[in-house]
mmCIF file of C-alpha atoms in Angstrom:
data_model
loop_
_atom_site.group_PDB
_atom_site.id
_atom_site.type_symbol
_atom_site.label_atom_id
_atom_site.label_comp_id
_atom_site.label_asym_id
_atom_site.label_seq_id
_atom_site.Cartn_x
_atom_site.Cartn_y
_atom_site.Cartn_z
ATOM 1 C CA UNK A 850 19.037 14.026 -5.195
ATOM 2 C CA UNK A 851 18.146 10.580 -3.826
ATOM 3 C CA UNK A 852 15.051 8.357 -3.752
ATOM 4 C CA UNK A 853 14.825 5.721 -1.023
ATOM 5 C CA UNK A 854 12.660 2.841 -2.224
ATOM 6 C CA UNK A 855 11.995 1.202 -5.588
ATOM 7 C CA UNK A 856 8.369 0.161 -5.311
ATOM 8 C CA UNK A 857 5.447 1.707 -7.238
ATOM 9 C CA UNK A 858 5.761 5.135 -5.572
ATOM 10 C CA UNK A 859 9.548 5.367 -5.828
ATOM 11 C CA UNK A 860 9.569 4.211 -9.447
ATOM 12 C CA UNK A 861 6.744 6.583 -10.425
ATOM 13 C CA UNK A 862 8.485 9.567 -8.798
ATOM 14 C CA UNK A 863 11.716 8.578 -10.558
ATOM 15 C CA UNK A 864 9.974 8.327 -13.953
ATOM 16 C CA UNK A 865 8.559 11.836 -13.524
ATOM 17 C CA UNK A 866 11.883 13.278 -12.352
ATOM 18 C CA UNK A 867 13.650 11.707 -15.306
ATOM 19 C CA UNK A 868 11.215 13.424 -17.674
ATOM 20 C CA UNK A 869 12.055 16.728 -15.962
ATOM 21 C CA UNK A 870 15.764 16.180 -16.527
ATOM 22 C CA UNK A 871 16.486 15.990 -12.789
ATOM 23 C CA UNK A 872 19.680 14.169 -11.819
ATOM 24 C CA UNK A 873 18.889 11.551 -9.173
ATOM 25 C CA UNK A 874 19.953 8.248 -7.694
ATOM 26 C CA UNK A 875 17.397 5.675 -6.545
ATOM 27 C CA UNK A 876 18.126 2.918 -4.038
ATOM 28 C CA UNK A 877 16.269 -0.308 -3.329
ATOM 29 C CA UNK A 878 15.415 -3.690 -4.782
ATOM 30 C CA UNK A 879 12.745 -3.079 -7.447
ATOM 31 C CA UNK A 880 9.285 -4.350 -6.454
ATOM 32 C CA UNK A 881 10.824 -6.312 -3.577
ATOM 33 C CA UNK A 882 7.765 -6.311 -1.330
ATOM 34 C CA UNK A 883 5.542 -7.476 -4.169
ATOM 35 C CA UNK A 884 7.914 -10.343 -4.966
ATOM 36 C CA UNK A 885 9.053 -11.466 -1.514
ATOM 37 C CA UNK A 886 6.564 -10.248 1.117
ATOM 38 C CA UNK A 887 3.219 -11.208 -0.376
ATOM 39 C CA UNK A 888 2.031 -14.803 -0.702
ATOM 40 C CA UNK A 889 2.364 -16.685 -3.960
ATOM 41 C CA UNK A 890 -0.978 -17.168 -5.652
ATOM 42 C CA UNK A 891 -2.322 -13.865 -4.362
ATOM 43 C CA UNK A 892 -4.432 -11.459 -6.410
ATOM 44 C CA UNK A 893 -4.582 -7.692 -5.967
ATOM 45 C CA UNK A 894 -7.718 -6.180 -4.536
ATOM 46 C CA UNK A 895 -7.512 -3.321 -7.051
ATOM 47 C CA UNK A 896 -9.203 -3.707 -10.424
ATOM 48 C CA UNK A 897 -7.231 -3.697 -13.665
ATOM 49 C CA UNK A 898 -7.737 0.008 -14.317
ATOM 50 C CA UNK A 899 -6.406 0.826 -10.830
ATOM 51 C CA UNK A 900 -3.230 -1.280 -11.032
ATOM 52 C CA UNK A 901 -0.778 1.077 -12.710
ATOM 53 C CA UNK A 902 2.607 2.650 -12.213
ATOM 54 C CA UNK A 903 2.909 6.140 -13.652
ATOM 55 C CA UNK A 904 5.019 8.050 -16.131
ATOM 56 C CA UNK A 905 4.082 11.590 -17.305
ATOM 57 C CA UNK A 906 2.719 10.427 -20.665
ATOM 58 C CA UNK A 907 0.921 7.411 -19.207
ATOM 59 C CA UNK A 908 2.777 5.519 -21.873
ATOM 60 C CA UNK A 909 2.998 2.193 -20.061
ATOM 61 C CA UNK A 910 -0.116 1.153 -18.177
ATOM 62 C CA UNK A 911 -0.945 -2.267 -16.829
ATOM 63 C CA UNK A 912 -3.430 -2.596 -19.671
ATOM 64 C CA UNK A 913 -0.696 -2.029 -22.257
ATOM 65 C CA UNK A 914 1.607 -4.519 -20.556
ATOM 66 C CA UNK A 915 -1.094 -7.205 -20.658
ATOM 67 C CA UNK A 916 -1.924 -6.439 -24.292
ATOM 68 C CA UNK A 917 1.719 -6.790 -25.334
ATOM 69 C CA UNK A 918 1.931 -10.234 -23.702
ATOM 70 C CA UNK A 919 -1.519 -11.542 -24.539
ATOM 71 C CA UNK A 920 -2.565 -11.665 -20.884
ATOM 72 C CA UNK A 921 -6.200 -11.357 -19.758
ATOM 73 C CA UNK A 922 -7.187 -7.823 -18.787
ATOM 74 C CA UNK A 923 -10.356 -5.870 -18.079
ATOM 75 C CA UNK A 924 -11.005 -2.517 -16.454
ATOM 76 C CA UNK A 925 -13.305 -4.371 -14.058
ATOM 77 C CA UNK A 926 -14.101 -7.982 -13.382
ATOM 78 C CA UNK A 927 -10.768 -9.768 -14.028
ATOM 79 C CA UNK A 928 -8.666 -10.144 -10.846
ATOM 80 C CA UNK A 929 -5.059 -8.973 -11.158
ATOM 81 C CA UNK A 930 -2.473 -11.634 -10.386
ATOM 82 C CA UNK A 931 0.302 -10.629 -7.985
ATOM 83 C CA UNK A 932 2.874 -12.345 -10.166
ATOM 84 C CA UNK A 933 1.729 -10.545 -13.315
ATOM 85 C CA UNK A 934 1.613 -7.173 -11.550
ATOM 86 C CA UNK A 935 5.109 -7.636 -10.102
ATOM 87 C CA UNK A 936 6.471 -8.462 -13.555
ATOM 88 C CA UNK A 937 4.717 -5.381 -14.941
ATOM 89 C CA UNK A 938 6.405 -3.282 -12.256
ATOM 90 C CA UNK A 939 9.817 -4.690 -13.169
ATOM 91 C CA UNK A 940 9.146 -4.063 -16.847
ATOM 92 C CA UNK A 941 8.171 -0.455 -16.014
ATOM 93 C CA UNK A 942 11.394 -0.095 -14.029
ATOM 94 C CA UNK A 943 13.579 -1.356 -16.877
ATOM 95 C CA UNK A 944 11.887 1.005 -19.319
ATOM 96 C CA UNK A 945 11.691 4.210 -17.267
ATOM 97 C CA UNK A 946 14.098 3.835 -14.320
ATOM 98 C CA UNK A 947 16.986 1.649 -15.515
ATOM 99 C CA UNK A 948 19.399 3.238 -13.034
ATOM 100 C CA UNK A 949 17.975 1.679 -9.834
ATOM 101 C CA UNK A 950 20.839 0.695 -7.516
ATOM 102 C CA UNK A 951 20.166 -2.624 -5.778
ATOM 103 C CA UNK A 952 21.311 -1.564 -2.346
ATOM 104 C CA UNK A 953 19.545 -0.157 0.680
ATOM 105 C CA UNK A 954 20.026 3.023 2.660
ATOM 106 C CA UNK A 955 21.163 2.206 6.188
ATOM 107 C CA UNK A 956 21.432 5.740 7.607
ATOM 108 C CA UNK A 957 20.130 9.218 6.771
ATOM 109 C CA UNK A 958 21.194 12.413 8.545
ATOM 110 C CA UNK A 959 21.368 16.112 7.735
ATOM 111 C CA UNK A 960 24.064 18.629 8.552
ATOM 112 C CA UNK A 961 25.438 21.819 7.031
ATOM 113 C CA UNK A 962 22.374 22.098 4.779
ATOM 114 C CA UNK A 963 22.847 18.711 3.085
ATOM 115 C CA UNK A 964 21.687 15.161 3.646
ATOM 116 C CA UNK A 965 24.190 12.381 4.202
ATOM 117 C CA UNK A 966 23.249 8.840 3.223
ATOM 118 C CA UNK A 967 25.020 5.657 4.215
ATOM 119 C CA UNK A 968 24.496 2.703 1.884
ATOM 120 C CA UNK A 969 24.651 -0.999 2.710
ATOM 121 C CA UNK A 970 27.541 -1.409 0.266
ATOM 122 C CA UNK A 971 29.626 1.029 2.309
ATOM 123 C CA UNK A 972 29.249 4.140 0.151
ATOM 124 C CA UNK A 973 28.530 7.537 1.690
ATOM 125 C CA UNK A 974 26.996 10.332 -0.346
ATOM 126 C CA UNK A 975 25.687 13.840 0.208
ATOM 127 C CA UNK A 976 22.685 15.326 -1.541
ATOM 128 C CA UNK A 977 20.365 18.303 -1.283
ATOM 129 C CA UNK A 978 17.022 16.464 -1.519
ATOM 130 C CA UNK A 979 15.686 13.066 -0.483
ATOM 131 C CA UNK A 980 12.377 11.361 -1.308
ATOM 132 C CA UNK A 981 11.328 8.612 1.106
ATOM 133 C CA UNK A 982 9.259 6.044 -0.798
ATOM 134 C CA UNK A 983 9.535 2.996 1.431
ATOM 135 C CA UNK A 984 5.920 1.904 0.993
ATOM 136 C CA UNK A 985 4.800 -0.615 3.591
ATOM 137 C CA UNK A 986 8.307 -1.507 4.749
ATOM 138 C CA UNK A 987 8.600 -1.257 8.528
ATOM 139 C CA UNK A 988 4.862 -0.519 8.734
ATOM 140 C CA UNK A 989 3.422 -3.947 9.548
ATOM 141 C CA UNK A 990 1.191 -3.635 12.608
ATOM 142 C CA UNK A 991 0.861 -6.393 15.184
ATOM 143 C CA UNK A 992 -1.358 -5.740 18.254
ATOM 144 C CA UNK A 993 0.532 -5.694 21.547
ATOM 145 C CA UNK A 994 -1.420 -8.695 22.838
ATOM 146 C CA UNK A 995 0.139 -10.806 20.058
ATOM 147 C CA UNK A 996 3.513 -9.056 19.773
ATOM 148 C CA UNK A 997 4.631 -10.459 23.126
ATOM 149 C CA UNK A 998 4.421 -14.046 21.841
ATOM 150 C CA UNK A 999 7.659 -15.780 20.775
ATOM 151 C CA UNK A 1000 8.402 -15.110 17.100
ATOM 152 C CA UNK A 1001 8.287 -18.804 16.224
ATOM 153 C CA UNK A 1002 4.631 -18.866 17.294
ATOM 154 C CA UNK A 1003 3.361 -15.694 15.657
ATOM 155 C CA UNK A 1004 4.002 -13.642 12.546
ATOM 156 C CA UNK A 1005 2.519 -10.887 10.423
ATOM 157 C CA UNK A 1006 0.854 -11.718 7.130
ATOM 158 C CA UNK A 1007 3.548 -9.705 5.324
ATOM 159 C CA UNK A 1008 6.210 -12.162 6.513
ATOM 160 C CA UNK A 1009 5.182 -15.019 4.231
ATOM 161 C CA UNK A 1010 5.717 -15.611 0.543
ATOM 162 C CA UNK A 1011 5.178 -19.370 0.458
ATOM 163 C CA UNK A 1012 2.317 -20.441 2.721
ATOM 164 C CA UNK A 1013 2.898 -24.134 2.045
ATOM 165 C CA UNK A 1014 5.479 -23.964 4.878
ATOM 166 C CA UNK A 1015 2.526 -24.349 7.278
ATOM 167 C CA UNK A 1016 1.402 -27.746 5.990
ATOM 168 C CA UNK A 1017 0.927 -30.142 8.862
ATOM 169 C CA UNK A 1018 0.303 -27.349 11.369
ATOM 170 C CA UNK A 1019 -2.789 -25.720 12.852
ATOM 171 C CA UNK A 1020 -2.909 -22.001 11.997
ATOM 172 C CA UNK A 1021 -5.188 -19.191 13.156
ATOM 173 C CA UNK A 1022 -5.384 -16.047 11.042
ATOM 174 C CA UNK A 1023 -6.552 -12.917 12.853
ATOM 175 C CA UNK A 1024 -8.164 -10.071 10.915
ATOM 176 C CA UNK A 1025 -11.147 -9.216 8.761
ATOM 177 C CA UNK A 1026 -9.633 -7.464 5.753
ATOM 178 C CA UNK A 1027 -8.422 -8.633 2.366
ATOM 179 C CA UNK A 1028 -5.036 -9.763 3.654
ATOM 180 C CA UNK A 1029 -6.612 -11.951 6.337
ATOM 181 C CA UNK A 1030 -9.238 -13.401 4.030
ATOM 182 C CA UNK A 1031 -6.906 -14.151 1.146
ATOM 183 C CA UNK A 1032 -4.176 -15.568 3.387
ATOM 184 C CA UNK A 1033 -6.771 -17.862 4.958
ATOM 185 C CA UNK A 1034 -8.022 -19.002 1.548
ATOM 186 C CA UNK A 1035 -4.491 -19.697 0.303
ATOM 187 C CA UNK A 1036 -3.604 -21.618 3.467
ATOM 188 C CA UNK A 1037 -6.760 -23.729 3.152
ATOM 189 C CA UNK A 1038 -6.081 -24.418 -0.524
ATOM 190 C CA UNK A 1039 -2.519 -25.448 0.384
ATOM 191 C CA UNK A 1040 -3.893 -28.153 2.689
ATOM 192 C CA UNK A 1041 -3.239 -26.311 5.949
ATOM 193 C CA UNK A 1042 -5.595 -26.721 8.921
ATOM 194 C CA UNK A 1043 -6.649 -23.080 9.247
ATOM 195 C CA UNK A 1044 -9.362 -20.934 10.796
ATOM 196 C CA UNK A 1045 -10.180 -17.239 10.555
ATOM 197 C CA UNK A 1046 -10.795 -15.143 13.651
ATOM 198 C CA UNK A 1047 -12.180 -11.632 13.455
ATOM 199 C CA UNK A 1048 -13.546 -9.063 15.854
ATOM 200 C CA UNK A 1049 -16.431 -7.890 13.682
ATOM 201 C CA UNK A 1050 -19.857 -9.577 13.741
ATOM 202 C CA UNK A 1051 -19.601 -10.725 10.119
ATOM 203 C CA UNK A 1052 -17.339 -10.683 7.087
ATOM 204 C CA UNK A 1053 -17.844 -7.734 4.769
ATOM 205 C CA UNK A 1054 -17.515 -8.243 1.020
ATOM 206 C CA UNK A 1055 -17.042 -5.599 -1.634
ATOM 207 C CA UNK A 1056 -19.754 -5.586 -4.283
ATOM 208 C CA UNK A 1057 -19.049 -6.920 -7.758
ATOM 209 C CA UNK A 1058 -18.032 -3.932 -9.930
ATOM 210 C CA UNK A 1059 -20.447 -2.790 -12.641
ATOM 211 C CA UNK A 1060 -19.613 -4.425 -15.953
ATOM 212 C CA UNK A 1061 -22.095 -2.524 -18.116
ATOM 213 C CA UNK A 1062 -22.373 1.161 -18.882
ATOM 214 C CA UNK A 1063 -24.245 2.907 -16.085
ATOM 215 C CA UNK A 1064 -26.900 5.519 -16.676
ATOM 216 C CA UNK A 1065 -26.001 9.197 -16.478
ATOM 217 C CA UNK A 1066 -27.982 9.520 -13.264
ATOM 218 C CA UNK A 1067 -26.097 6.667 -11.631
ATOM 219 C CA UNK A 1068 -22.765 8.097 -12.739
ATOM 220 C CA UNK A 1069 -23.617 11.502 -11.311
ATOM 221 C CA UNK A 1070 -24.908 10.104 -8.014
ATOM 222 C CA UNK A 1071 -22.081 7.602 -7.558
ATOM 223 C CA UNK A 1072 -19.163 8.448 -9.849
ATOM 224 C CA UNK A 1073 -16.689 5.617 -10.335
ATOM 225 C CA UNK A 1074 -13.051 5.977 -9.317
ATOM 226 C CA UNK A 1075 -10.050 3.764 -8.690
ATOM 227 C CA UNK A 1076 -11.201 3.377 -5.088
ATOM 228 C CA UNK A 1077 -14.733 2.380 -6.028
ATOM 229 C CA UNK A 1078 -18.067 4.151 -6.590
ATOM 230 C CA UNK A 1079 -19.216 7.188 -4.635
ATOM 231 C CA UNK A 1080 -18.580 10.915 -4.562
ATOM 232 C CA UNK A 1081 -16.294 10.625 -1.544
ATOM 233 C CA UNK A 1082 -14.092 8.017 -3.232
ATOM 234 C CA UNK A 1083 -14.004 10.088 -6.423
ATOM 235 C CA UNK A 1084 -12.867 13.169 -4.492
ATOM 236 C CA UNK A 1085 -10.184 11.199 -2.648
ATOM 237 C CA UNK A 1086 -8.750 10.149 -6.018
ATOM 238 C CA UNK A 1087 -9.135 13.383 -7.936
ATOM 239 C CA UNK A 1088 -8.768 16.156 -5.357
ATOM 240 C CA UNK A 1089 -6.194 15.057 -2.758
ATOM 241 C CA UNK A 1090 -4.954 18.644 -2.463
ATOM 242 C CA UNK A 1091 -8.364 19.650 -1.060
ATOM 243 C CA UNK A 1092 -8.134 16.944 1.587
ATOM 244 C CA UNK A 1093 -5.237 18.848 3.188
ATOM 245 C CA UNK A 1094 -7.565 21.721 4.079
ATOM 246 C CA UNK A 1095 -9.779 19.587 6.302
ATOM 247 C CA UNK A 1096 -9.143 19.898 10.064
ATOM 248 C CA UNK A 1097 -6.567 17.338 11.253
ATOM 249 C CA UNK A 1098 -9.013 15.325 13.365
ATOM 250 C CA UNK A 1099 -11.347 14.946 10.369
ATOM 251 C CA UNK A 1100 -8.485 13.891 8.088
ATOM 252 C CA UNK A 1101 -7.334 11.265 10.554
ATOM 253 C CA UNK A 1102 -10.860 9.906 11.021
ATOM 254 C CA UNK A 1103 -11.492 9.769 7.262
ATOM 255 C CA UNK A 1104 -8.298 7.826 6.613
ATOM 256 C CA UNK A 1105 -8.880 5.406 9.479
ATOM 257 C CA UNK A 1106 -12.520 4.717 8.626
ATOM 258 C CA UNK A 1107 -12.335 4.781 4.839
ATOM 259 C CA UNK A 1108 -11.997 1.372 3.215
ATOM 260 C CA UNK A 1109 -12.413 -0.618 6.395
ATOM 261 C CA UNK A 1110 -11.894 -4.389 6.542
ATOM 262 C CA UNK A 1111 -13.579 -6.103 3.609
ATOM 263 C CA UNK A 1112 -12.863 -8.822 1.086
ATOM 264 C CA UNK A 1113 -12.764 -8.613 -2.684
ATOM 265 C CA UNK A 1114 -15.860 -9.834 -4.489
ATOM 266 C CA UNK A 1115 -13.979 -12.640 -6.233
ATOM 267 C CA UNK A 1116 -12.747 -14.152 -2.945
ATOM 268 C CA UNK A 1117 -16.113 -14.873 -1.335
ATOM 269 C CA UNK A 1118 -16.655 -18.304 -2.896
ATOM 270 C CA UNK A 1119 -13.220 -19.433 -1.703
ATOM 271 C CA UNK A 1120 -14.035 -18.619 1.947
ATOM 272 C CA UNK A 1121 -17.671 -19.053 2.888
ATOM 273 C CA UNK A 1122 -18.640 -22.611 3.746
ATOM 274 C CA UNK A 1123 -15.126 -23.912 3.146
ATOM 275 C CA UNK A 1124 -13.297 -23.347 6.446
ATOM 276 C CA UNK A 1125 -13.943 -22.475 10.108
ATOM 277 C CA UNK A 1126 -14.711 -18.794 10.757
ATOM 278 C CA UNK A 1127 -15.023 -17.289 14.224
ATOM 279 C CA UNK A 1128 -16.617 -13.839 14.213
ATOM 280 C CA UNK A 1129 -17.511 -11.423 16.973
ATOM 281 C CA UNK A 1130 -14.521 -12.354 19.148
ATOM 282 C CA UNK A 1131 -11.636 -10.194 20.353
ATOM 283 C CA UNK A 1132 -8.255 -11.460 21.570
ATOM 284 C CA UNK A 1133 -7.925 -10.459 25.233
ATOM 285 C CA UNK A 1134 -4.762 -12.420 25.915
ATOM 286 C CA UNK A 1135 -2.275 -14.803 24.342
ATOM 287 C CA UNK A 1136 0.297 -17.077 25.880
ATOM 288 C CA UNK A 1137 2.770 -19.715 24.789
ATOM 289 C CA UNK A 1138 2.307 -23.178 26.231
ATOM 290 C CA UNK A 1139 5.070 -25.375 24.962
ATOM 291 C CA UNK A 1140 4.921 -25.495 21.147
ATOM 292 C CA UNK A 1141 1.416 -24.015 20.986
ATOM 293 C CA UNK A 1142 -0.390 -20.725 21.529
ATOM 294 C CA UNK A 1143 -3.420 -20.318 23.768
ATOM 295 C CA UNK A 1144 -5.636 -17.420 22.686
ATOM 296 C CA UNK A 1145 -8.017 -16.005 25.280
ATOM 297 C CA UNK A 1146 -11.054 -14.696 23.432
ATOM 298 C CA UNK A 1147 -14.023 -12.605 24.445
ATOM 299 C CA UNK A 1148 -17.224 -12.803 22.453
ATOM 300 C CA UNK A 1149 -19.615 -9.968 21.756
ATOM 301 C CA UNK A 1150 -21.812 -11.468 24.498
ATOM 302 C CA UNK A 1151 -19.000 -10.997 27.009
ATOM 303 C CA UNK A 1152 -18.303 -14.711 27.428
ATOM 304 C CA UNK A 1153 -14.716 -15.953 27.472
ATOM 305 C CA UNK A 1154 -13.345 -18.916 25.544
ATOM 306 C CA UNK A 1155 -9.914 -20.336 24.849
ATOM 307 C CA UNK A 1156 -8.416 -21.468 21.577
ATOM 308 C CA UNK A 1157 -5.291 -23.577 21.114
ATOM 309 C CA UNK A 1158 -3.293 -23.337 17.875
ATOM 310 C CA UNK A 1159 0.206 -23.981 16.525
ATOM 311 C CA UNK A 1160 0.755 -20.561 14.970
ATOM 312 C CA UNK A 1161 -0.963 -17.186 14.814
ATOM 313 C CA UNK A 1162 -0.787 -14.974 11.719
ATOM 314 C CA UNK A 1163 -1.703 -11.365 12.434
ATOM 315 C CA UNK A 1164 -3.273 -9.988 9.261
ATOM 316 C CA UNK A 1165 -3.871 -6.741 11.123
ATOM 317 C CA UNK A 1166 -2.780 -4.177 8.565
ATOM 318 C CA UNK A 1167 -0.164 -1.444 8.435
ATOM 319 C CA UNK A 1168 0.573 1.745 10.343
ATOM 320 C CA UNK A 1169 3.289 4.180 9.324
ATOM 321 C CA UNK A 1170 5.432 5.336 12.247
ATOM 322 C CA UNK A 1171 8.313 7.734 11.627
ATOM 323 C CA UNK A 1172 10.413 6.289 14.420
ATOM 324 C CA UNK A 1173 10.156 2.815 12.853
ATOM 325 C CA UNK A 1174 12.223 3.833 9.813
ATOM 326 C CA UNK A 1175 15.603 2.310 10.727
ATOM 327 C CA UNK A 1176 17.696 4.726 8.676
ATOM 328 C CA UNK A 1177 16.395 8.019 10.120
ATOM 329 C CA UNK A 1178 18.832 9.623 12.560
ATOM 330 C CA UNK A 1179 17.637 10.794 15.968
ATOM 331 C CA UNK A 1180 18.514 14.339 14.921
ATOM 332 C CA UNK A 1181 16.245 14.172 11.867
ATOM 333 C CA UNK A 1182 13.440 12.606 13.881
ATOM 334 C CA UNK A 1183 13.606 15.437 16.396
ATOM 335 C CA UNK A 1184 13.295 18.018 13.607
ATOM 336 C CA UNK A 1185 10.312 16.453 11.847
ATOM 337 C CA UNK A 1186 6.884 17.860 12.599
ATOM 338 C CA UNK A 1187 4.476 14.978 13.034
ATOM 339 C CA UNK A 1188 0.773 14.163 13.192
ATOM 340 C CA UNK A 1189 -0.112 10.795 14.738
ATOM 341 C CA UNK A 1190 3.502 9.665 14.193
ATOM 342 C CA UNK A 1191 3.388 10.539 10.483
ATOM 343 C CA UNK A 1192 5.137 13.550 8.908
ATOM 344 C CA UNK A 1193 3.361 16.868 8.457
ATOM 345 C CA UNK A 1194 3.787 17.738 4.774
ATOM 346 C CA UNK A 1195 3.447 20.737 2.512
ATOM 347 C CA UNK A 1196 1.246 20.680 -0.586
ATOM 348 C CA UNK A 1197 4.334 19.335 -2.394
ATOM 349 C CA UNK A 1198 4.905 16.446 0.041
ATOM 350 C CA UNK A 1199 7.867 18.230 1.653
ATOM 351 C CA UNK A 1200 8.306 17.738 5.391
ATOM 352 C CA UNK A 1201 9.297 20.332 8.001
ATOM 353 C CA UNK A 1202 12.903 19.425 7.174
ATOM 354 C CA UNK A 1203 13.542 21.298 3.888
ATOM 355 C CA UNK A 1204 14.356 18.963 1.029
ATOM 356 C CA UNK A 1205 12.987 15.822 2.712
ATOM 357 C CA UNK A 1206 9.827 14.391 1.090
ATOM 358 C CA UNK A 1207 7.557 11.509 2.141
ATOM 359 C CA UNK A 1208 5.186 9.495 -0.065
ATOM 360 C CA UNK A 1209 2.609 6.721 0.089
ATOM 361 C CA UNK A 1210 1.218 5.571 3.418
ATOM 362 C CA UNK A 1211 3.327 8.214 5.199
ATOM 363 C CA UNK A 1212 1.326 10.944 3.449
ATOM 364 C CA UNK A 1213 -2.206 9.557 3.927
ATOM 365 C CA UNK A 1214 -3.141 11.801 6.882
ATOM 366 C CA UNK A 1215 -2.199 14.800 4.730
ATOM 367 C CA UNK A 1216 -3.581 13.832 1.305
ATOM 368 C CA UNK A 1217 -6.227 11.212 1.987
ATOM 369 C CA UNK A 1218 -6.993 7.501 1.617
ATOM 370 C CA UNK A 1219 -5.815 7.332 -2.014
ATOM 371 C CA UNK A 1220 -2.226 7.505 -0.732
ATOM 372 C CA UNK A 1221 -2.680 4.045 0.779
ATOM 373 C CA UNK A 1222 -3.154 2.597 -2.705
ATOM 374 C CA UNK A 1223 -1.459 2.517 -6.109
ATOM 375 C CA UNK A 1224 -3.749 5.281 -7.348
ATOM 376 C CA UNK A 1225 -2.048 7.884 -5.163
ATOM 377 C CA UNK A 1226 1.320 7.431 -6.871
ATOM 378 C CA UNK A 1227 0.337 9.528 -9.891
ATOM 379 C CA UNK A 1228 -0.587 12.673 -7.990
ATOM 380 C CA UNK A 1229 2.408 12.222 -5.697
ATOM 381 C CA UNK A 1230 4.898 11.798 -8.538
ATOM 382 C CA UNK A 1231 3.577 14.836 -10.363
ATOM 383 C CA UNK A 1232 3.622 17.163 -7.341
ATOM 384 C CA UNK A 1233 7.007 16.028 -6.035
ATOM 385 C CA UNK A 1234 8.723 16.180 -9.424
ATOM 386 C CA UNK A 1235 7.319 19.608 -10.247
ATOM 387 C CA UNK A 1236 8.461 20.986 -6.926
ATOM 388 C CA UNK A 1237 11.940 19.498 -7.131
ATOM 389 C CA UNK A 1238 12.406 20.579 -10.718
ATOM 390 C CA UNK A 1239 11.235 24.063 -9.792
ATOM 391 C CA UNK A 1240 8.839 24.116 -12.721
ATOM 392 C CA UNK A 1241 5.528 24.468 -10.847
ATOM 393 C CA UNK A 1242 2.782 24.116 -13.454
ATOM 394 C CA UNK A 1243 4.919 25.576 -16.222
ATOM 395 C CA UNK A 1244 5.105 23.433 -19.373
ATOM 396 C CA UNK A 1245 8.366 23.475 -21.302
ATOM 397 C CA UNK A 1246 8.653 22.954 -25.050
ATOM 398 C CA UNK A 1247 8.513 19.232 -25.705
ATOM 399 C CA UNK A 1248 6.836 18.417 -22.393
ATOM 400 C CA UNK A 1249 3.525 16.539 -22.387
ATOM 401 C CA UNK A 1250 0.447 18.715 -22.287
ATOM 402 C CA UNK A 1251 -1.085 19.334 -18.869
ATOM 403 C CA UNK A 1252 -3.519 16.645 -17.821
ATOM 404 C CA UNK A 1253 -6.535 16.833 -15.614
ATOM 405 C CA UNK A 1254 -6.489 14.419 -12.715
ATOM 406 C CA UNK A 1255 -9.466 12.412 -13.924
ATOM 407 C CA UNK A 1256 -7.438 9.243 -14.287
ATOM 408 C CA UNK A 1257 -7.953 5.560 -13.558
ATOM 409 C CA UNK A 1258 -11.379 3.901 -13.455
ATOM 410 C CA UNK A 1259 -13.629 6.913 -14.028
ATOM 411 C CA UNK A 1260 -16.591 6.147 -16.252
ATOM 412 C CA UNK A 1261 -17.505 9.654 -17.367
#
């Protein structure tokens, strides 16, 4: 079988399949997005206990990696460096998935009951099962009003690894979430003339996580999970299979509204009072005038204003769209059942095309908000590997004992 993608989800699925004795090939550059498509100096929004890749024995957590190298770590309260996390991911890959092939899949089709993959190095192979674990690749979302601008005048926040390239230019970052806020802070700290523009009336900040043991009553009322405190967050992390039974319109609404735009607690002091922030304004139009962009804005009071800038960075998030995957053939696309342009999946992450599985962001409308984050990789890897191996919940001699799903940042 084949796995397309070598990020946290692809590597976790591969580690589980390897423990099941399943023969597979995995394609992709390990942790590429984390190394090349996120800005240097960035920190993860997830806390230390929610920044793991997964093997069946949980033998190599982020905590263990930090302990081995004498790096600072805490379940809560110590921001996770992008560089350290990427190196942890590569270390996990070398330990559990040493067979990653550093090439990409350029085409995927299915005929005569088998999938045919074309690789960038020219190889063609046939296989019975394929797991798509492409993460956020091809999922960057840029609003239409900005997408029509020339590429030299606008970009998505995922396009930049070294933000110092903007020194000497005037930059406007659009968005209100972590990506927008952290990109703006990094640009400002790099000496760039930058402002933040967001539609909402104010910036939302996540609360500082609890650092002391909470009372039993607090833990029962607002149980802690990898997605934060609250019964809803705890259920998203620990019962994704139940999420599938909600009506589709409720699932879609929950995913879209859960974890709305907000900044990490540790970022607030690097933003407020340090750089220009324009809130309560929507972009109604954008046009290129020579080497600059003119943004036509509308305030919450209905008044119009115009803003001139050298470059616009759209930190406007990600949306998975099946048709955006460049390797999927038109024939496969026509056979895939879809919900809001994402695949309809079985309880084992299998699509309407037998043997074709989707993970991560592609599965969020089926299994809930946890699939948008690292936390979802554990449940995904376990379900997919069990289904492919044909073992269900059966435990073979020598296999690790069954685990409950109460993993991550739970405090009870």
